[in-house]
Coordinates of C-alpha atoms and ligand atoms in Angstrom, one line a residue:
X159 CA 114.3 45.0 63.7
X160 CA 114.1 47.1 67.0
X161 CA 110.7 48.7 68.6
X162 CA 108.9 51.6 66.3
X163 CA 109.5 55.2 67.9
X164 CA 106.3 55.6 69.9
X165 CA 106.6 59.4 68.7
X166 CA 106.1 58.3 64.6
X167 CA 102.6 57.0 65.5
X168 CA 100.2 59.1 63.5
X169 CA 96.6 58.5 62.8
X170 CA 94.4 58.5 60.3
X171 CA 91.2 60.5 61.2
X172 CA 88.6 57.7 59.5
X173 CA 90.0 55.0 61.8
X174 CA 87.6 56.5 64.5
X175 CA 85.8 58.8 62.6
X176 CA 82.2 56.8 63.1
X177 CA 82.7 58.0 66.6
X178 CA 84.0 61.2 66.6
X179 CA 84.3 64.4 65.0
X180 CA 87.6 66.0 64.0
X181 CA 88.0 68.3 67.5
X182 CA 87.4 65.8 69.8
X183 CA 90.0 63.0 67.2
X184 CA 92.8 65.8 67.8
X185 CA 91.8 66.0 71.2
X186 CA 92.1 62.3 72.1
X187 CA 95.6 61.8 69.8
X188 CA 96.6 65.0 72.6
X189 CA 96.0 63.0 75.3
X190 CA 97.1 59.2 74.2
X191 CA 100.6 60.7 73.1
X192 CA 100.0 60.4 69.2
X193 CA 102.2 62.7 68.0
X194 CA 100.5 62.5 64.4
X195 CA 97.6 63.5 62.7
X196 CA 96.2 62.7 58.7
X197 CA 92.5 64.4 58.5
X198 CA 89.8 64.3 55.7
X199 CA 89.0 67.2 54.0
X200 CA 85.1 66.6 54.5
X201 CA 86.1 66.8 58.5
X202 CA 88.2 69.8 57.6
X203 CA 85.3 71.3 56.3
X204 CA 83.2 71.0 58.9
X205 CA 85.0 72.0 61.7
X206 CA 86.7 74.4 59.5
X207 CA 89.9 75.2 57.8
X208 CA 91.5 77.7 60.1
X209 CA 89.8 76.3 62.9
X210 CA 91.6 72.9 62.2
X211 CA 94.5 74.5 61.8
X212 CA 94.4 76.3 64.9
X213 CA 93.7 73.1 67.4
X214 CA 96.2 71.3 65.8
X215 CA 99.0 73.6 66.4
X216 CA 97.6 74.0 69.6
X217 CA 98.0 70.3 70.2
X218 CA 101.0 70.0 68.7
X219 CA 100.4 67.8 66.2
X220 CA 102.3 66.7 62.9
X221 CA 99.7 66.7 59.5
X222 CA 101.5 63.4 57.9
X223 CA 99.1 63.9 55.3
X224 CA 95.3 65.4 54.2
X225 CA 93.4 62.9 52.9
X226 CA 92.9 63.2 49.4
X227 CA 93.0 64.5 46.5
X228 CA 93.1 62.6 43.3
X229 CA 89.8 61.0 41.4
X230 CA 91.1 62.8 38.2
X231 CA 89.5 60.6 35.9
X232 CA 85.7 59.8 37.9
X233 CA 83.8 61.9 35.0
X234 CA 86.6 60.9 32.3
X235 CA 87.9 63.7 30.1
X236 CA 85.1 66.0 30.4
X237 CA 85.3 66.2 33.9
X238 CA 89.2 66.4 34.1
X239 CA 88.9 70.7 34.1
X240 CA 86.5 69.9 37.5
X241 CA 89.0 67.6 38.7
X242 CA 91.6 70.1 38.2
X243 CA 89.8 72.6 40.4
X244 CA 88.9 70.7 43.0
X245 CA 92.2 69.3 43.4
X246 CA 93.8 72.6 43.6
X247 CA 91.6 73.5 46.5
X248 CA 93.2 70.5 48.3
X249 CA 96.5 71.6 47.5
X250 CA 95.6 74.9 48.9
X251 CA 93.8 73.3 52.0
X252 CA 97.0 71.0 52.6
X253 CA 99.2 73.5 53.0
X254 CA 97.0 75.5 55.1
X255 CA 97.6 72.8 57.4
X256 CA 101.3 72.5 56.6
X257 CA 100.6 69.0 55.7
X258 CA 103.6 66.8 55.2
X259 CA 101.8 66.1 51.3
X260 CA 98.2 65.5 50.1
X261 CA 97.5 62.0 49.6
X262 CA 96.2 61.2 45.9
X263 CA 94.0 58.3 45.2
X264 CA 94.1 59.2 41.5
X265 CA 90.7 57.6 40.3
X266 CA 90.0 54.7 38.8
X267 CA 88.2 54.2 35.0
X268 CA 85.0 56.6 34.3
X269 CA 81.8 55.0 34.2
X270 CA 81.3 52.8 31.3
X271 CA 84.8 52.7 29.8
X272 CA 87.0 49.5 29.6
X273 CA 90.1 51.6 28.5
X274 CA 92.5 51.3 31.7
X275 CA 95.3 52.2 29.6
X276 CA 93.5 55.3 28.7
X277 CA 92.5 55.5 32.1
X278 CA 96.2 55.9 33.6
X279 CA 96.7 57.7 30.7
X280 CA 94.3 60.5 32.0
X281 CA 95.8 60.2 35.5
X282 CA 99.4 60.9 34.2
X283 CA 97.6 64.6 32.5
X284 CA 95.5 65.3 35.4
X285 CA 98.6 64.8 38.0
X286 CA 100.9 66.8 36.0
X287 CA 98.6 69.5 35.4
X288 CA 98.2 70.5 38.9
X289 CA 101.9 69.3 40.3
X290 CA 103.2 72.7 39.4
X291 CA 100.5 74.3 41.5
X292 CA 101.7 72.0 44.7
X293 CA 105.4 73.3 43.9
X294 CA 104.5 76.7 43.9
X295 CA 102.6 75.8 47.5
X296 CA 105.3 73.8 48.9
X297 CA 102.9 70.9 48.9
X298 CA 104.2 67.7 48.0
X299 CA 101.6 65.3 46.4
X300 CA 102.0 61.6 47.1
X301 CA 100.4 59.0 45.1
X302 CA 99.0 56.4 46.7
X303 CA 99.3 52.8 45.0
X304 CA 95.9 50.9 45.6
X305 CA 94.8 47.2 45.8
X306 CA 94.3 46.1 42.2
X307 CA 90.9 45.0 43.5
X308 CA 89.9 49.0 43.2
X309 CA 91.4 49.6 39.7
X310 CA 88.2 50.2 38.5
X311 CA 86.5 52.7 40.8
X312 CA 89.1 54.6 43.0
X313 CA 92.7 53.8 41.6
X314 CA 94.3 52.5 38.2
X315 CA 97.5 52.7 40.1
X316 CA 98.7 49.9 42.1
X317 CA 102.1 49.0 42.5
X318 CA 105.0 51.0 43.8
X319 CA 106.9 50.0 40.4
X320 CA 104.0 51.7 38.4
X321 CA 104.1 55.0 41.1
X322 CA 108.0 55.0 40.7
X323 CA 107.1 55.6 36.9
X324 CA 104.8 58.1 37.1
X325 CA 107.0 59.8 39.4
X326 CA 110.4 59.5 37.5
X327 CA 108.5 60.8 34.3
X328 CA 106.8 63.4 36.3
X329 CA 109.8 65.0 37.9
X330 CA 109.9 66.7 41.5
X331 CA 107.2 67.6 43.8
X332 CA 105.7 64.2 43.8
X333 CA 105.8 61.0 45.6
X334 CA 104.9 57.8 47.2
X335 CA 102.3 56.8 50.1
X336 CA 103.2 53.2 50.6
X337 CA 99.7 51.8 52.6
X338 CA 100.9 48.1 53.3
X339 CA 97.5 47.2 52.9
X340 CA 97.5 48.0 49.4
X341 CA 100.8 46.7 48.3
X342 CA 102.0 44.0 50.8
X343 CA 100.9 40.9 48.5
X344 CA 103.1 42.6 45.7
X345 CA 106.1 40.1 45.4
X346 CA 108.1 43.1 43.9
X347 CA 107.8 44.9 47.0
X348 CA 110.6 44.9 48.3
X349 CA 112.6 45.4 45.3
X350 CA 110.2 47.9 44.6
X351 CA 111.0 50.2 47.5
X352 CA 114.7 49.9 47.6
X353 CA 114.4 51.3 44.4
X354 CA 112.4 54.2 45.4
X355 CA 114.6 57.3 46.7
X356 CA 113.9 58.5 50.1
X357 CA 112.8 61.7 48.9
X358 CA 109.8 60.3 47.1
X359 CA 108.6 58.2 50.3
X360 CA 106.3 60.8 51.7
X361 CA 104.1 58.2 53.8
X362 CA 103.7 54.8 55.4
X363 CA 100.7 53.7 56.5
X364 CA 99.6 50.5 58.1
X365 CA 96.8 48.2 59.3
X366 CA 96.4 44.6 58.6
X367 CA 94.4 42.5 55.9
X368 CA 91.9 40.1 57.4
X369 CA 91.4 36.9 55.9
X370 CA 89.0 36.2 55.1
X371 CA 88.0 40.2 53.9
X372 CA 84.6 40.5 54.6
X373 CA 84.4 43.9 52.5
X374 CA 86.2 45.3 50.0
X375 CA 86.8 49.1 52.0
X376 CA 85.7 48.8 55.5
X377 CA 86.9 45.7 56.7
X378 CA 90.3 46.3 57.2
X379 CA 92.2 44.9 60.4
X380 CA 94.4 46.7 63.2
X381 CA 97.7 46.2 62.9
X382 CA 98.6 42.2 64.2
X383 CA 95.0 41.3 63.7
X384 CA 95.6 39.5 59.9
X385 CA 98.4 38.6 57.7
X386 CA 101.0 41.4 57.1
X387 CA 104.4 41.4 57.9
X388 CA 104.4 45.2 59.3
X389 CA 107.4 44.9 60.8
X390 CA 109.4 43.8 57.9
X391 CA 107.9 46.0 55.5
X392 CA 108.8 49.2 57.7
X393 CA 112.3 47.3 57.8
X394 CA 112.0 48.0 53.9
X395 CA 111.1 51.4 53.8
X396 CA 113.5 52.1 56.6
X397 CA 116.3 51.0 54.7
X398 CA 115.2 53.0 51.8
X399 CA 115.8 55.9 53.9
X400 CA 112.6 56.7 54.9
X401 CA 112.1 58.3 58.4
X402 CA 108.6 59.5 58.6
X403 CA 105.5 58.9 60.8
X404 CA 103.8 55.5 60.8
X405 CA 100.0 56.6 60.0
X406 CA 97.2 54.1 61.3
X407 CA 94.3 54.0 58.6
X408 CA 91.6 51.4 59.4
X409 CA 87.6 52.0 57.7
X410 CA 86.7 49.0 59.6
X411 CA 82.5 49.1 59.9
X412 CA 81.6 46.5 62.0
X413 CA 84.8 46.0 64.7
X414 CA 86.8 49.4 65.4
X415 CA 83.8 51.9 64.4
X416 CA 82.1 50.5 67.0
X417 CA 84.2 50.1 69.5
X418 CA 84.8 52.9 72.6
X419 CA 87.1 55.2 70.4
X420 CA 89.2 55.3 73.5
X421 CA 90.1 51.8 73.5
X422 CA 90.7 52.3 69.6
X423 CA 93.5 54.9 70.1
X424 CA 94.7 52.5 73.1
X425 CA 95.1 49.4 70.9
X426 CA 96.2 51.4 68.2
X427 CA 99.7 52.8 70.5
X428 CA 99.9 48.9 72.0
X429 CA 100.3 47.3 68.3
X430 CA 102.1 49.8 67.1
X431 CA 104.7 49.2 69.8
X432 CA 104.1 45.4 69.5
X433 CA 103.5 44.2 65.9
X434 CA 105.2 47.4 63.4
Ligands
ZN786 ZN1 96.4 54.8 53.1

């Protein structure tokens, strides 16, 4: 497996975004090179849509993805019409930014239910019901596979096999964000991305898993810092066809959010190069 292309690297907006605000994040992937750029909407927000837009055209950035919609099922059934909404605003927002999709993490079960079958069950409706509003836009939507250890609060879907469903049954205009820290334990990995087709890989993202995890969201590693085969995985997706950016994505609260966000994005372009 040869060297990553230095010009895939694309980051993730939260992986520094306890240090700075969106502006000066698309300034600094400007300056280090990073050719890549994957913003929250609540970041969006703030500095503004158009704004947003405008800097990173200005900087010459790629949108590998706006992070997220999804949570179709946080308020259960009765909330699915609000869910709807909001998630057509993102679609709208995302292609604003001629973003490369809009990542979903589709929700996990609503407050007080055991019923995870219902649960993806209510994910599969929501999904479908605003898919035809992201092919009218242009805007692919790529589901994002969690760790099983959020199925209850941010994502009943976590494998690649389980996406593939949803996506065969769903038809076109929807894919796959494979994060390797959500699926990299998954012994049908591999099998499970050959079998994707290239079309439906609409992201890779990558950081490392710690062990020991000292939190369940913001303790994840930078890439050759813990226990994942990076390297082989994008060997995987690479022989699936897939030829997109390689988006760094790290909530990590007590290392990289403190650290100079400088010598975040330097570190970041290092492993990349090294470890992926
Ligand atoms: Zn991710």
């Amino acid at each position: 497996m040869s060297r990553p292309d230095p010009a895939l690297l694309s980051l993730n907006t939260a992986t520094v975004r306890a240090q700075w605000k969106l502006d000066r994040i698309i300034a600094g992937c400007e300056r280090y090179g990073i050719r890549g750029i994957a913003p929250w909407r609540d970041q969006v927000a703030e500095l503004g849509l158009e704004e947003t837009r405008r800097r990173i055209r200005g900087a010459g950035l790629t949108v590998t993805g706006l992070c997220r919609g999804g949570f179709v099922t946080a308020q259960g059934r009765p909330g699915l019409a609000a869910a709807i909404e909001e998630n057509r605003r993102a679609i709208e927002e995302a292609a604003e930014l001629s973003a490369q999709c809009l990542v979903l993490v589709v929700g996990g079960l609503p407050d007080g239910s055991r019923d995870i079958a219902g649960a993806r069950a209510l994910v599969e409706e929501g999904v479908a019901a605003i898919l035809e509003d992201a092919r009218q836009a242009g805007l692919p939507l790529a589901i994002e596979p969690l760790h099983p250890m959020y199925a209850a609060d941010r994502a009943c879907i976590n494998t690649i096999a389980q996406a593939n469903a949803l996506c065969e049954r769903l038809g076109d205009g929807i894919g796959i964000a494979v994060d390797v820290y959500h699926v990299w334990w998954d012994p049908e990995l591999e099998r499970g991305i050959a079998a994707t087709p290239s079309r439906r890989l609409l992201g890779f993202h990558i950081c490392d898993w710690l062990s020991p995890t000292a939190d369940l969201l913001t303790d994840r590693g930078m890439m050759g810092d813990g226990v994942i085969d990076i390297r082989g995985i994008r060997g995987w997706m690479q022989a699936a066809g897939y030829r997109g950016f390689h988006e760094v994505e790290i909530f990590s609260a007590n290392n990289w959010w403190k650290r100079d966000p400088d010598e975040v994005l330097r570190t970041c372009k290092a492993r990349h190069a090294e470890v992926c």
